[in-house]
């Protein structure tokens, strides 16, 4: 089992995560020149690999071992991949002001351990040998909820208790997101992110794009504008809703109107609204979108679709004030399964993604058991409320 510690964020929300170090610092070589500080990328000579090498002149560890350890750590963290070319001995000597023999000893040890392969006239390359890559996961959720706990539990169970996970919450707030991600996203083998924002989400993509894509796993939705080849387990919000409503069509036919309770200020994807309108147009239903159920009248011959749990509570209270019977004059179709919905009104009909499967798939993307961008299962569970 993962052990938890907790702090309160700047907004007073209690945040928990497994007891692990929050980040690791890496020494990067820097050059002081007449034009200021320069990193190896300025010179254009095998810069990415040179940036992985850290040499501390004050360390008791021999410098050749520091070079060796830097490269093998980069492989474990997936900052260095099979097929990457090592800088030449001359380049390392010039970059770090070390002797030729120091670099030769480091490279000889890498060859001895079969970490690199050398070809005369072409240089040295990282081999396909699997070094024991200890996983360390940066996990960033948009909020804490019953559904997110299901995802988290499935994710951690699939990874197992030995994988360190640093867990952060940003409360759907881009300002908090842009503080957490740059300040803490260092030294991890994988970055697993659920990207939902009340506002500012269009700017979040620029921050997420700075992460190495081979380390990135996006959960719950795909991100417009995200470049590169990254892993994901996602919902197809528009098409999932259409397919679920088509499955419920025999039950929905008793209602003339469908009313989607979609808050004006929300992090929910607009694809839900698009799918709702598409279904109503295709199958001849009158479509209403209500941002605030508290000020709306309950209409007969209408089925209500809610996204927020608090809207469901308000909706049930308001229906009880009318003579209408749930499942006959009015219907309820609720997003996201919870155990309570099996009991309310003898059962609330639910459309829901499989949150446990989402967590398991995300963990399998981290461990490499599966790869790519995987659509998560979505299903309709019919109960008496419809």
PDB file of N, CA and C in Angstrom, residues 257-358:
ATOM      1  N   UNK A 257     -38.859  15.920 -24.941  1.00  0.00           N
ATOM      2  CA  UNK A 257     -37.763  16.873 -24.761  1.00  0.00           C
ATOM      3  C   UNK A 257     -36.626  16.230 -23.982  1.00  0.00           C
ATOM      4  N   UNK A 258     -35.415  16.546 -24.384  1.00  0.00           N
ATOM      5  CA  UNK A 258     -34.220  16.189 -23.609  1.00  0.00           C
ATOM      6  C   UNK A 258     -33.579  17.476 -23.111  1.00  0.00           C
ATOM      7  N   UNK A 259     -33.227  17.504 -21.838  1.00  0.00           N
ATOM      8  CA  UNK A 259     -32.681  18.707 -21.218  1.00  0.00           C
ATOM      9  C   UNK A 259     -31.320  18.381 -20.606  1.00  0.00           C
ATOM     10  N   UNK A 260     -30.274  18.963 -21.178  1.00  0.00           N
ATOM     11  CA  UNK A 260     -28.911  18.756 -20.695  1.00  0.00           C
ATOM     12  C   UNK A 260     -28.581  19.829 -19.665  1.00  0.00           C
ATOM     13  N   UNK A 261     -28.260  19.422 -18.448  1.00  0.00           N
ATOM     14  CA  UNK A 261     -27.858  20.358 -17.392  1.00  0.00           C
ATOM     15  C   UNK A 261     -26.350  20.572 -17.504  1.00  0.00           C
ATOM     16  N   UNK A 262     -25.999  21.650 -18.179  1.00  0.00           N
ATOM     17  CA  UNK A 262     -24.592  21.909 -18.492  1.00  0.00           C
ATOM     18  C   UNK A 262     -24.231  23.285 -17.936  1.00  0.00           C
ATOM     19  N   UNK A 263     -23.488  23.344 -16.827  1.00  0.00           N
ATOM     20  CA  UNK A 263     -23.187  24.632 -16.182  1.00  0.00           C
ATOM     21  C   UNK A 263     -22.465  25.593 -17.118  1.00  0.00           C
ATOM     22  N   UNK A 264     -22.754  26.865 -16.938  1.00  0.00           N
ATOM     23  CA  UNK A 264     -22.116  27.881 -17.779  1.00  0.00           C
ATOM     24  C   UNK A 264     -20.628  27.972 -17.483  1.00  0.00           C
ATOM     25  N   UNK A 265     -20.254  27.872 -16.208  1.00  0.00           N
ATOM     26  CA  UNK A 265     -18.848  27.934 -15.789  1.00  0.00           C
ATOM     27  C   UNK A 265     -18.426  26.519 -15.410  1.00  0.00           C
ATOM     28  N   UNK A 266     -17.778  25.818 -16.317  1.00  0.00           N
ATOM     29  CA  UNK A 266     -17.490  24.400 -16.114  1.00  0.00           C
ATOM     30  C   UNK A 266     -16.190  24.003 -16.791  1.00  0.00           C
ATOM     31  N   UNK A 267     -15.628  22.898 -16.336  1.00  0.00           N
ATOM     32  CA  UNK A 267     -14.454  22.319 -16.978  1.00  0.00           C
ATOM     33  C   UNK A 267     -14.834  21.199 -17.933  1.00  0.00           C
ATOM     34  N   UNK A 268     -16.120  20.867 -18.017  1.00  0.00           N
ATOM     35  CA  UNK A 268     -16.538  19.760 -18.875  1.00  0.00           C
ATOM     36  C   UNK A 268     -16.357  20.128 -20.355  1.00  0.00           C
ATOM     37  N   UNK A 269     -15.951  19.178 -21.178  1.00  0.00           N
ATOM     38  CA  UNK A 269     -15.692  19.456 -22.590  1.00  0.00           C
ATOM     39  C   UNK A 269     -16.951  19.845 -23.362  1.00  0.00           C
ATOM     40  N   UNK A 270     -16.801  20.763 -24.288  1.00  0.00           N
ATOM     41  CA  UNK A 270     -17.912  21.186 -25.138  1.00  0.00           C
ATOM     42  C   UNK A 270     -18.376  20.069 -26.069  1.00  0.00           C
ATOM     43  N   UNK A 271     -17.550  19.036 -26.220  1.00  0.00           N
ATOM     44  CA  UNK A 271     -17.953  17.897 -27.032  1.00  0.00           C
ATOM     45  C   UNK A 271     -19.224  17.242 -26.527  1.00  0.00           C
ATOM     46  N   UNK A 272     -19.495  17.350 -25.234  1.00  0.00           N
ATOM     47  CA  UNK A 272     -20.725  16.800 -24.674  1.00  0.00           C
ATOM     48  C   UNK A 272     -21.937  17.530 -25.244  1.00  0.00           C
ATOM     49  N   UNK A 273     -21.866  18.857 -25.290  1.00  0.00           N
ATOM     50  CA  UNK A 273     -22.965  19.658 -25.843  1.00  0.00           C
ATOM     51  C   UNK A 273     -23.137  19.351 -27.331  1.00  0.00           C
ATOM     52  N   UNK A 274     -22.012  19.229 -28.045  1.00  0.00           N
ATOM     53  CA  UNK A 274     -22.084  18.932 -29.482  1.00  0.00           C
ATOM     54  C   UNK A 274     -22.753  17.581 -29.721  1.00  0.00           C
ATOM     55  N   UNK A 275     -22.390  16.584 -28.940  1.00  0.00           N
ATOM     56  CA  UNK A 275     -22.998  15.263 -29.092  1.00  0.00           C
ATOM     57  C   UNK A 275     -24.474  15.276 -28.750  1.00  0.00           C
ATOM     58  N   UNK A 276     -24.849  16.028 -27.725  1.00  0.00           N
ATOM     59  CA  UNK A 276     -26.254  16.146 -27.317  1.00  0.00           C
ATOM     60  C   UNK A 276     -27.096  16.735 -28.443  1.00  0.00           C
ATOM     61  N   UNK A 277     -26.665  17.844 -29.015  1.00  0.00           N
ATOM     62  CA  UNK A 277     -27.409  18.483 -30.103  1.00  0.00           C
ATOM     63  C   UNK A 277     -27.473  17.584 -31.338  1.00  0.00           C
ATOM     64  N   UNK A 278     -26.393  16.893 -31.603  1.00  0.00           N
ATOM     65  CA  UNK A 278     -26.372  16.002 -32.764  1.00  0.00           C
ATOM     66  C   UNK A 278     -27.401  14.891 -32.624  1.00  0.00           C
ATOM     67  N   UNK A 279     -27.448  14.286 -31.443  1.00  0.00           N
ATOM     68  CA  UNK A 279     -28.412  13.216 -31.216  1.00  0.00           C
ATOM     69  C   UNK A 279     -29.840  13.745 -31.324  1.00  0.00           C
ATOM     70  N   UNK A 280     -30.136  14.874 -30.680  1.00  0.00           N
ATOM     71  CA  UNK A 280     -31.497  15.428 -30.701  1.00  0.00           C
ATOM     72  C   UNK A 280     -31.926  15.767 -32.128  1.00  0.00           C
ATOM     73  N   UNK A 281     -31.031  16.295 -32.922  1.00  0.00           N
ATOM     74  CA  UNK A 281     -31.349  16.627 -34.318  1.00  0.00           C
ATOM     75  C   UNK A 281     -31.591  15.358 -35.132  1.00  0.00           C
ATOM     76  N   UNK A 282     -30.742  14.376 -34.950  1.00  0.00           N
ATOM     77  CA  UNK A 282     -30.850  13.146 -35.741  1.00  0.00           C
ATOM     78  C   UNK A 282     -32.106  12.344 -35.410  1.00  0.00           C
ATOM     79  N   UNK A 283     -32.573  12.428 -34.149  1.00  0.00           N
ATOM     80  CA  UNK A 283     -33.671  11.553 -33.725  1.00  0.00           C
ATOM     81  C   UNK A 283     -34.943  12.309 -33.327  1.00  0.00           C
ATOM     82  N   UNK A 284     -34.990  13.594 -33.643  1.00  0.00           N
ATOM     83  CA  UNK A 284     -36.232  14.335 -33.528  1.00  0.00           C
ATOM     84  C   UNK A 284     -36.665  14.723 -32.132  1.00  0.00           C
ATOM     85  N   UNK A 285     -35.724  14.968 -31.220  1.00  0.00           N
ATOM     86  CA  UNK A 285     -36.073  15.438 -29.885  1.00  0.00           C
ATOM     87  C   UNK A 285     -35.906  16.955 -29.800  1.00  0.00           C
ATOM     88  N   UNK A 286     -36.754  17.584 -29.007  1.00  0.00           N
ATOM     89  CA  UNK A 286     -36.522  18.986 -28.675  1.00  0.00           C
ATOM     90  C   UNK A 286     -35.359  19.044 -27.695  1.00  0.00           C
ATOM     91  N   UNK A 287     -34.398  19.915 -27.965  1.00  0.00           N
ATOM     92  CA  UNK A 287     -33.179  19.985 -27.149  1.00  0.00           C
ATOM     93  C   UNK A 287     -33.157  21.257 -26.314  1.00  0.00           C
ATOM     94  N   UNK A 288     -32.948  21.097 -25.009  1.00  0.00           N
ATOM     95  CA  UNK A 288     -32.749  22.219 -24.106  1.00  0.00           C
ATOM     96  C   UNK A 288     -31.407  22.043 -23.397  1.00  0.00           C
ATOM     97  N   UNK A 289     -30.698  23.148 -23.228  1.00  0.00           N
ATOM     98  CA  UNK A 289     -29.476  23.141 -22.426  1.00  0.00           C
ATOM     99  C   UNK A 289     -29.690  24.130 -21.284  1.00  0.00           C
ATOM    100  N   UNK A 290     -29.678  23.639 -20.048  1.00  0.00           N
ATOM    101  CA  UNK A 290     -29.965  24.459 -18.881  1.00  0.00           C
ATOM    102  C   UNK A 290     -28.695  24.642 -18.059  1.00  0.00           C
ATOM    103  N   UNK A 291     -28.216  25.884 -17.905  1.00  0.00           N
ATOM    104  CA  UNK A 291     -26.984  26.103 -17.139  1.00  0.00           C
ATOM    105  C   UNK A 291     -27.190  26.061 -15.630  1.00  0.00           C
ATOM    106  N   UNK A 292     -28.435  26.352 -15.156  1.00  0.00           N
ATOM    107  CA  UNK A 292     -28.679  26.414 -13.721  1.00  0.00           C
ATOM    108  C   UNK A 292     -30.037  25.795 -13.408  1.00  0.00           C
ATOM    109  N   UNK A 293     -30.045  24.585 -12.887  1.00  0.00           N
ATOM    110  CA  UNK A 293     -31.290  23.879 -12.618  1.00  0.00           C
ATOM    111  C   UNK A 293     -32.048  24.499 -11.445  1.00  0.00           C
ATOM    112  N   UNK A 294     -31.366  25.237 -10.586  1.00  0.00           N
ATOM    113  CA  UNK A 294     -32.034  25.809  -9.412  1.00  0.00           C
ATOM    114  C   UNK A 294     -33.111  26.810  -9.787  1.00  0.00           C
ATOM    115  N   UNK A 295     -32.959  27.470 -10.922  1.00  0.00           N
ATOM    116  CA  UNK A 295     -33.934  28.483 -11.334  1.00  0.00           C
ATOM    117  C   UNK A 295     -34.838  27.996 -12.465  1.00  0.00           C
ATOM    118  N   UNK A 296     -34.781  26.717 -12.804  1.00  0.00           N
ATOM    119  CA  UNK A 296     -35.560  26.177 -13.922  1.00  0.00           C
ATOM    120  C   UNK A 296     -36.780  25.417 -13.398  1.00  0.00           C
ATOM    121  N   UNK A 297     -37.846  25.447 -14.181  1.00  0.00           N
ATOM    122  CA  UNK A 297     -39.049  24.674 -13.857  1.00  0.00           C
ATOM    123  C   UNK A 297     -38.879  23.236 -14.341  1.00  0.00           C
ATOM    124  N   UNK A 298     -39.479  22.294 -13.626  1.00  0.00           N
ATOM    125  CA  UNK A 298     -39.484  20.899 -14.047  1.00  0.00           C
ATOM    126  C   UNK A 298     -40.602  20.712 -15.070  1.00  0.00           C
ATOM    127  N   UNK A 299     -40.244  20.194 -16.228  1.00  0.00           N
ATOM    128  CA  UNK A 299     -41.189  20.045 -17.328  1.00  0.00           C
ATOM    129  C   UNK A 299     -41.616  18.585 -17.466  1.00  0.00           C
ATOM    130  N   UNK A 300     -42.890  18.333 -17.763  1.00  0.00           N
ATOM    131  CA  UNK A 300     -43.312  16.957 -18.041  1.00  0.00           C
ATOM    132  C   UNK A 300     -42.848  16.518 -19.421  1.00  0.00           C
ATOM    133  N   UNK A 301     -42.882  15.229 -19.665  1.00  0.00           N
ATOM    134  CA  UNK A 301     -42.444  14.653 -20.941  1.00  0.00           C
ATOM    135  C   UNK A 301     -41.020  15.064 -21.284  1.00  0.00           C
ATOM    136  N   UNK A 302     -40.165  15.132 -20.258  1.00  0.00           N
ATOM    137  CA  UNK A 302     -38.790  15.602 -20.433  1.00  0.00           C
ATOM    138  C   UNK A 302     -37.844  14.673 -19.672  1.00  0.00           C
ATOM    139  N   UNK A 303     -36.761  14.319 -20.315  1.00  0.00           N
ATOM    140  CA  UNK A 303     -35.692  13.551 -19.667  1.00  0.00           C
ATOM    141  C   UNK A 303     -34.502  14.481 -19.433  1.00  0.00           C
ATOM    142  N   UNK A 304     -33.999  14.475 -18.214  1.00  0.00           N
ATOM    143  CA  UNK A 304     -32.900  15.359 -17.822  1.00  0.00           C
ATOM    144  C   UNK A 304     -31.586  14.581 -17.780  1.00  0.00           C
ATOM    145  N   UNK A 305     -30.543  15.216 -18.302  1.00  0.00           N
ATOM    146  CA  UNK A 305     -29.206  14.625 -18.289  1.00  0.00           C
ATOM    147  C   UNK A 305     -28.317  15.536 -17.453  1.00  0.00           C
ATOM    148  N   UNK A 306     -27.807  15.014 -16.330  1.00  0.00           N
ATOM    149  CA  UNK A 306     -26.962  15.853 -15.473  1.00  0.00           C
ATOM    150  C   UNK A 306     -25.511  15.398 -15.516  1.00  0.00           C
ATOM    151  N   UNK A 307     -24.607  16.372 -15.334  1.00  0.00           N
ATOM    152  CA  UNK A 307     -23.172  16.089 -15.263  1.00  0.00           C
ATOM    153  C   UNK A 307     -22.649  16.199 -13.844  1.00  0.00           C
ATOM    154  N   UNK A 308     -23.150  17.195 -13.100  1.00  0.00           N
ATOM    155  CA  UNK A 308     -22.642  17.489 -11.763  1.00  0.00           C
ATOM    156  C   UNK A 308     -23.486  16.791 -10.705  1.00  0.00           C
ATOM    157  N   UNK A 309     -22.833  16.257  -9.676  1.00  0.00           N
ATOM    158  CA  UNK A 309     -23.551  15.561  -8.613  1.00  0.00           C
ATOM    159  C   UNK A 309     -24.509  16.492  -7.876  1.00  0.00           C
ATOM    160  N   UNK A 310     -24.093  17.753  -7.657  1.00  0.00           N
ATOM    161  CA  UNK A 310     -24.964  18.688  -6.955  1.00  0.00           C
ATOM    162  C   UNK A 310     -26.216  19.011  -7.770  1.00  0.00           C
ATOM    163  N   UNK A 311     -26.080  18.998  -9.097  1.00  0.00           N
ATOM    164  CA  UNK A 311     -27.263  19.218  -9.940  1.00  0.00           C
ATOM    165  C   UNK A 311     -28.243  18.057  -9.821  1.00  0.00           C
ATOM    166  N   UNK A 312     -27.725  16.844  -9.664  1.00  0.00           N
ATOM    167  CA  UNK A 312     -28.602  15.690  -9.498  1.00  0.00           C
ATOM    168  C   UNK A 312     -29.422  15.803  -8.216  1.00  0.00           C
ATOM    169  N   UNK A 313     -28.781  16.227  -7.138  1.00  0.00           N
ATOM    170  CA  UNK A 313     -29.491  16.395  -5.864  1.00  0.00           C
ATOM    171  C   UNK A 313     -30.577  17.448  -6.005  1.00  0.00           C
ATOM    172  N   UNK A 314     -30.248  18.586  -6.612  1.00  0.00           N
ATOM    173  CA  UNK A 314     -31.237  19.650  -6.809  1.00  0.00           C
ATOM    174  C   UNK A 314     -32.375  19.185  -7.699  1.00  0.00           C
ATOM    175  N   UNK A 315     -32.047  18.470  -8.761  1.00  0.00           N
ATOM    176  CA  UNK A 315     -33.058  17.975  -9.691  1.00  0.00           C
ATOM    177  C   UNK A 315     -34.043  17.047  -8.978  1.00  0.00           C
ATOM    178  N   UNK A 316     -33.550  16.124  -8.185  1.00  0.00           N
ATOM    179  CA  UNK A 316     -34.425  15.187  -7.472  1.00  0.00           C
ATOM    180  C   UNK A 316     -35.333  15.942  -6.498  1.00  0.00           C
ATOM    181  N   UNK A 317     -34.781  16.897  -5.776  1.00  0.00           N
ATOM    182  CA  UNK A 317     -35.592  17.698  -4.846  1.00  0.00           C
ATOM    183  C   UNK A 317     -36.711  18.426  -5.573  1.00  0.00           C
ATOM    184  N   UNK A 318     -36.396  19.020  -6.717  1.00  0.00           N
ATOM    185  CA  UNK A 318     -37.400  19.786  -7.460  1.00  0.00           C
ATOM    186  C   UNK A 318     -38.472  18.863  -8.049  1.00  0.00           C
ATOM    187  N   UNK A 319     -38.067  17.678  -8.499  1.00  0.00           N
ATOM    188  CA  UNK A 319     -39.052  16.734  -9.045  1.00  0.00           C
ATOM    189  C   UNK A 319     -40.019  16.292  -7.952  1.00  0.00           C
ATOM    190  N   UNK A 320     -39.507  16.104  -6.736  1.00  0.00           N
ATOM    191  CA  UNK A 320     -40.360  15.672  -5.635  1.00  0.00           C
ATOM    192  C   UNK A 320     -41.410  16.722  -5.264  1.00  0.00           C
ATOM    193  N   UNK A 321     -41.198  17.952  -5.671  1.00  0.00           N
ATOM    194  CA  UNK A 321     -42.168  19.025  -5.418  1.00  0.00           C
ATOM    195  C   UNK A 321     -43.255  19.070  -6.488  1.00  0.00           C
ATOM    196  N   UNK A 322     -43.164  18.203  -7.497  1.00  0.00           N
ATOM    197  CA  UNK A 322     -44.144  18.161  -8.583  1.00  0.00           C
ATOM    198  C   UNK A 322     -44.955  16.870  -8.478  1.00  0.00           C
ATOM    199  N   UNK A 323     -46.056  16.786  -9.234  1.00  0.00           N
ATOM    200  CA  UNK A 323     -46.821  15.524  -9.252  1.00  0.00           C
ATOM    201  C   UNK A 323     -46.239  14.486 -10.208  1.00  0.00           C
ATOM    202  N   UNK A 324     -45.133  14.816 -10.868  1.00  0.00           N
ATOM    203  CA  UNK A 324     -44.596  13.936 -11.907  1.00  0.00           C
ATOM    204  C   UNK A 324     -43.840  12.768 -11.279  1.00  0.00           C
ATOM    205  N   UNK A 325     -43.949  11.617 -11.946  1.00  0.00           N
ATOM    206  CA  UNK A 325     -43.278  10.416 -11.470  1.00  0.00           C
ATOM    207  C   UNK A 325     -42.024  10.159 -12.306  1.00  0.00           C
ATOM    208  N   UNK A 326     -40.915   9.923 -11.579  1.00  0.00           N
ATOM    209  CA  UNK A 326     -39.653   9.644 -12.268  1.00  0.00           C
ATOM    210  C   UNK A 326     -39.757   8.310 -12.993  1.00  0.00           C
ATOM    211  N   UNK A 327     -39.350   8.309 -14.242  1.00  0.00           N
ATOM    212  CA  UNK A 327     -39.426   7.104 -15.066  1.00  0.00           C
ATOM    213  C   UNK A 327     -40.667   7.061 -15.928  1.00  0.00           C
ATOM    214  N   UNK A 328     -41.595   8.027 -15.694  1.00  0.00           N
ATOM    215  CA  UNK A 328     -42.807   8.113 -16.523  1.00  0.00           C
ATOM    216  C   UNK A 328     -42.931   9.507 -17.140  1.00  0.00           C
ATOM    217  N   UNK A 329     -43.362  10.484 -16.320  1.00  0.00           N
ATOM    218  CA  UNK A 329     -43.498  11.841 -16.874  1.00  0.00           C
ATOM    219  C   UNK A 329     -42.155  12.540 -17.036  1.00  0.00           C
ATOM    220  N   UNK A 330     -41.221  12.244 -16.146  1.00  0.00           N
ATOM    221  CA  UNK A 330     -39.872  12.810 -16.261  1.00  0.00           C
ATOM    222  C   UNK A 330     -38.853  11.675 -16.132  1.00  0.00           C
ATOM    223  N   UNK A 331     -37.735  11.850 -16.792  1.00  0.00           N
ATOM    224  CA  UNK A 331     -36.661  10.858 -16.732  1.00  0.00           C
ATOM    225  C   UNK A 331     -35.367  11.502 -16.268  1.00  0.00           C
ATOM    226  N   UNK A 332     -34.500  10.679 -15.718  1.00  0.00           N
ATOM    227  CA  UNK A 332     -33.177  11.145 -15.270  1.00  0.00           C
ATOM    228  C   UNK A 332     -32.113  10.219 -15.837  1.00  0.00           C
ATOM    229  N   UNK A 333     -31.129  10.843 -16.454  1.00  0.00           N
ATOM    230  CA  UNK A 333     -29.966  10.132 -16.993  1.00  0.00           C
ATOM    231  C   UNK A 333     -28.743  10.871 -16.457  1.00  0.00           C
ATOM    232  N   UNK A 334     -27.918  10.195 -15.679  1.00  0.00           N
ATOM    233  CA  UNK A 334     -26.831  10.864 -14.959  1.00  0.00           C
ATOM    234  C   UNK A 334     -25.473  10.407 -15.456  1.00  0.00           C
ATOM    235  N   UNK A 335     -24.549  11.356 -15.564  1.00  0.00           N
ATOM    236  CA  UNK A 335     -23.161  11.039 -15.908  1.00  0.00           C
ATOM    237  C   UNK A 335     -22.434  10.455 -14.701  1.00  0.00           C
ATOM    238  N   UNK A 336     -21.636   9.462 -14.940  1.00  0.00           N
ATOM    239  CA  UNK A 336     -20.646   8.932 -14.004  1.00  0.00           C
ATOM    240  C   UNK A 336     -21.258   8.083 -12.891  1.00  0.00           C
ATOM    241  N   UNK A 337     -20.914   6.821 -12.940  1.00  0.00           N
ATOM    242  CA  UNK A 337     -21.429   5.842 -11.997  1.00  0.00           C
ATOM    243  C   UNK A 337     -20.856   6.052 -10.598  1.00  0.00           C
ATOM    244  N   UNK A 338     -21.727   5.932  -9.590  1.00  0.00           N
ATOM    245  CA  UNK A 338     -21.320   5.863  -8.191  1.00  0.00           C
ATOM    246  C   UNK A 338     -22.215   4.828  -7.501  1.00  0.00           C
ATOM    247  N   UNK A 339     -21.770   4.226  -6.396  1.00  0.00           N
ATOM    248  CA  UNK A 339     -22.621   3.257  -5.693  1.00  0.00           C
ATOM    249  C   UNK A 339     -23.956   3.851  -5.242  1.00  0.00           C
ATOM    250  N   UNK A 340     -23.966   5.147  -4.902  1.00  0.00           N
ATOM    251  CA  UNK A 340     -25.190   5.780  -4.423  1.00  0.00           C
ATOM    252  C   UNK A 340     -26.279   5.806  -5.491  1.00  0.00           C
ATOM    253  N   UNK A 341     -25.874   5.910  -6.754  1.00  0.00           N
ATOM    254  CA  UNK A 341     -26.869   6.005  -7.830  1.00  0.00           C
ATOM    255  C   UNK A 341     -27.622   4.691  -8.047  1.00  0.00           C
ATOM    256  N   UNK A 342     -27.085   3.611  -7.541  1.00  0.00           N
ATOM    257  CA  UNK A 342     -27.830   2.353  -7.585  1.00  0.00           C
ATOM    258  C   UNK A 342     -29.007   2.370  -6.626  1.00  0.00           C
ATOM    259  N   UNK A 343     -28.959   3.243  -5.598  1.00  0.00           N
ATOM    260  CA  UNK A 343     -29.974   3.248  -4.542  1.00  0.00           C
ATOM    261  C   UNK A 343     -30.983   4.379  -4.684  1.00  0.00           C
ATOM    262  N   UNK A 344     -30.546   5.542  -5.194  1.00  0.00           N
ATOM    263  CA  UNK A 344     -31.436   6.698  -5.297  1.00  0.00           C
ATOM    264  C   UNK A 344     -32.628   6.394  -6.201  1.00  0.00           C
ATOM    265  N   UNK A 345     -33.842   6.698  -5.727  1.00  0.00           N
ATOM    266  CA  UNK A 345     -35.066   6.516  -6.520  1.00  0.00           C
ATOM    267  C   UNK A 345     -35.156   5.115  -7.114  1.00  0.00           C
ATOM    268  N   UNK A 346     -34.703   4.125  -6.364  1.00  0.00           N
ATOM    269  CA  UNK A 346     -34.669   2.735  -6.829  1.00  0.00           C
ATOM    270  C   UNK A 346     -33.759   2.546  -8.039  1.00  0.00           C
ATOM    271  N   UNK A 347     -32.846   3.467  -8.221  1.00  0.00           N
ATOM    272  CA  UNK A 347     -31.848   3.317  -9.288  1.00  0.00           C
ATOM    273  C   UNK A 347     -31.863   4.444 -10.293  1.00  0.00           C
ATOM    274  N   UNK A 348     -30.723   5.122 -10.428  1.00  0.00           N
ATOM    275  CA  UNK A 348     -30.566   6.186 -11.423  1.00  0.00           C
ATOM    276  C   UNK A 348     -29.864   5.612 -12.650  1.00  0.00           C
ATOM    277  N   UNK A 349     -30.450   5.814 -13.822  1.00  0.00           N
ATOM    278  CA  UNK A 349     -29.810   5.395 -15.069  1.00  0.00           C
ATOM    279  C   UNK A 349     -28.542   6.213 -15.281  1.00  0.00           C
ATOM    280  N   UNK A 350     -27.470   5.547 -15.667  1.00  0.00           N
ATOM    281  CA  UNK A 350     -26.151   6.180 -15.703  1.00  0.00           C
ATOM    282  C   UNK A 350     -25.493   5.953 -17.058  1.00  0.00           C
ATOM    283  N   UNK A 351     -24.807   6.993 -17.533  1.00  0.00           N
ATOM    284  CA  UNK A 351     -23.858   6.842 -18.640  1.00  0.00           C
ATOM    285  C   UNK A 351     -22.486   7.182 -18.074  1.00  0.00           C
ATOM    286  N   UNK A 352     -21.533   6.304 -18.289  1.00  0.00           N
ATOM    287  CA  UNK A 352     -20.267   6.484 -17.576  1.00  0.00           C
ATOM    288  C   UNK A 352     -19.126   5.799 -18.299  1.00  0.00           C
ATOM    289  N   UNK A 353     -17.973   6.444 -18.238  1.00  0.00           N
ATOM    290  CA  UNK A 353     -16.755   5.753 -18.633  1.00  0.00           C
ATOM    291  C   UNK A 353     -16.367   4.785 -17.529  1.00  0.00           C
ATOM    292  N   UNK A 354     -15.503   3.854 -17.840  1.00  0.00           N
ATOM    293  CA  UNK A 354     -15.018   2.875 -16.858  1.00  0.00           C
ATOM    294  C   UNK A 354     -13.780   3.471 -16.189  1.00  0.00           C
ATOM    295  N   UNK A 355     -13.990   4.107 -15.017  1.00  0.00           N
ATOM    296  CA  UNK A 355     -12.900   4.823 -14.363  1.00  0.00           C
ATOM    297  C   UNK A 355     -11.787   3.875 -13.913  1.00  0.00           C
ATOM    298  N   UNK A 356     -12.140   2.707 -13.427  1.00  0.00           N
ATOM    299  CA  UNK A 356     -11.117   1.749 -13.002  1.00  0.00           C
ATOM    300  C   UNK A 356     -10.261   1.311 -14.187  1.00  0.00           C
ATOM    301  N   UNK A 357     -10.903   1.068 -15.323  1.00  0.00           N
ATOM    302  CA  UNK A 357     -10.148   0.678 -16.509  1.00  0.00           C
ATOM    303  C   UNK A 357      -9.234   1.800 -16.973  1.00  0.00           C
ATOM    304  N   UNK A 358      -9.703   3.047 -16.844  1.00  0.00           N
ATOM    305  CA  UNK A 358      -8.857   4.181 -17.213  1.00  0.00           C
ATOM    306  C   UNK A 358      -7.586   4.197 -16.371  1.00  0.00           C
TER     307      UNK A 358
END
